[in-house]
Amino acid sequence: MDSRPIGVFDSGVGGLTVFREISRALPGEPLLYLGDSARVPYGTKSPETIQRYAREAAYFLLERDVKMLVVACNTATAAALPILERELSIPVIGVVEPGARAAVSVTKGRVGVIATEGTVRSRAYTRAIHAIDGSVEVIEQPCPLFVALAEEGWAGTNVAREVAEVYLAPLLREKIDTLVLGCTHYPILRATIAEVTGEGVTIVDSAETTALAVEAALHDSAIRASESDPKYQFLVTDATERFLRIAETFLDHSVDHLDLVDIARDQPVG
Ligand code: DGL
């Protein structure tokens, strides 16, 4: 038994989609969420900048004594997962590989991936899907405005619907049968996205398969907890009220412990 929290981080509210699935799948685990809201979006920044941000978030959470790190951000997973795995002595779980596995398990052969510019540029999903099944056709499409719409609380608006129509049109023309939500912000817009794709396209969100990967890693490292009332704590680097507004409409419970923190500091040279 290990009652230390699991650290979960993202650029903003997006990682809450992963947080929610972990809390559902592992109800005895304390969780510490960090949203780097001062620097959102990550998706438009260079890989070097994302690596710096990801290391700052990781070392900040390590100082808070987390037993595992979940990189609940596809952009940070694509740019920095190998660095974090190499540098940290705790298990590190990313979201791309679980998303790729989920897609391959349901597709009939044509997968669309929507993600940030950074994730698309990295081709991380194409590589991860082809590592499992090289015959799957993968078409990637950046959808940067979805992050702003999710952060703004505009997920269900006509504006979101029109933006989704424009972004998804090329993928629908390519006759995809599966659509991966390759950014953890996008499940917040899932209903709008599903309206545009229609029933012929299966939507895949990596949050559930990531929660399964977390469960397996806890088991392998023998660090599970079984608290009867586990503590959920939330940290953001800016704008606590905005975070609260989105978080409370999205999570299954209220956000009782929310603090503003400053995570930028000198990092160990890596
Ligand atoms: N939610 C993150 C992701 O999965 C980052 C989005 C952003 O900050 O651009 O990529």
Short mmCIF file of N, CA and C in Angstrom, two decimals, residues 103-104 106-112 129-130 133-139 174-178:
data_model
loop_
_atom_site.label_atom_id
_atom_site.label_comp_id
_atom_site.label_asym_id
_atom_site.label_seq_id
_atom_site.Cartn_x
_atom_site.Cartn_y
_atom_site.Cartn_z
N ALA A 103 -7.55 2.95 -30.55
CA ALA A 103 -7.96 3.16 -31.94
C ALA A 103 -7.81 1.88 -32.75
N VAL A 104 -6.67 1.22 -32.60
CA VAL A 104 -6.41 0.01 -33.38
C VAL A 104 -7.42 -1.08 -33.01
N VAL A 106 -10.53 -0.77 -32.41
CA VAL A 106 -11.90 -0.59 -32.96
C VAL A 106 -11.95 -0.30 -34.46
N THR A 107 -10.83 0.12 -35.05
CA THR A 107 -10.91 0.61 -36.43
C THR A 107 -11.08 -0.52 -37.47
N LYS A 108 -11.72 -0.12 -38.58
CA LYS A 108 -11.79 -1.05 -39.71
C LYS A 108 -10.65 -0.73 -40.69
N GLY A 109 -9.84 0.28 -40.37
CA GLY A 109 -8.67 0.51 -41.23
C GLY A 109 -8.37 1.96 -41.56
N ARG A 110 -9.30 2.88 -41.23
CA ARG A 110 -9.02 4.29 -41.56
C ARG A 110 -9.25 5.16 -40.32
N VAL A 111 -8.15 5.62 -39.75
CA VAL A 111 -8.19 6.37 -38.50
C VAL A 111 -7.87 7.85 -38.73
N GLY A 112 -8.74 8.71 -38.27
CA GLY A 112 -8.43 10.14 -38.24
C GLY A 112 -7.94 10.49 -36.84
N ILE A 129 0.41 4.09 -33.79
CA ILE A 129 -0.57 3.19 -34.42
C ILE A 129 0.14 2.19 -35.32
N HIS A 130 1.10 2.67 -36.09
CA HIS A 130 1.82 1.76 -37.00
C HIS A 130 2.69 0.75 -36.25
N ASP A 133 -0.10 -1.78 -35.70
CA ASP A 133 -0.64 -2.36 -36.94
C ASP A 133 -0.28 -1.44 -38.11
N GLY A 134 0.70 -1.88 -38.87
CA GLY A 134 1.21 -1.07 -39.98
C GLY A 134 0.24 -0.91 -41.14
N SER A 135 -0.85 -1.67 -41.15
CA SER A 135 -1.77 -1.60 -42.29
C SER A 135 -2.85 -0.51 -42.11
N VAL A 136 -2.92 0.09 -40.93
CA VAL A 136 -3.96 1.10 -40.68
C VAL A 136 -3.57 2.42 -41.35
N GLU A 137 -4.52 3.01 -42.06
CA GLU A 137 -4.31 4.33 -42.68
C GLU A 137 -4.56 5.39 -41.60
N VAL A 138 -3.61 6.31 -41.41
CA VAL A 138 -3.78 7.34 -40.37
C VAL A 138 -3.73 8.72 -41.01
N ILE A 139 -4.75 9.53 -40.74
CA ILE A 139 -4.79 10.89 -41.29
C ILE A 139 -4.88 11.85 -40.10
N GLU A 174 -12.04 11.85 -46.34
CA GLU A 174 -11.12 10.69 -46.43
C GLU A 174 -11.78 9.40 -45.94
N LYS A 175 -13.07 9.49 -45.58
CA LYS A 175 -13.85 8.31 -45.17
C LYS A 175 -13.23 7.57 -43.98
N ILE A 176 -12.86 8.33 -42.95
CA ILE A 176 -12.36 7.68 -41.73
C ILE A 176 -13.51 6.91 -41.08
N ASP A 177 -13.16 5.79 -40.39
CA ASP A 177 -14.20 5.07 -39.63
C ASP A 177 -14.02 5.27 -38.13
N THR A 178 -12.84 5.82 -37.74
CA THR A 178 -12.52 6.02 -36.33
C THR A 178 -11.87 7.39 -36.18
#
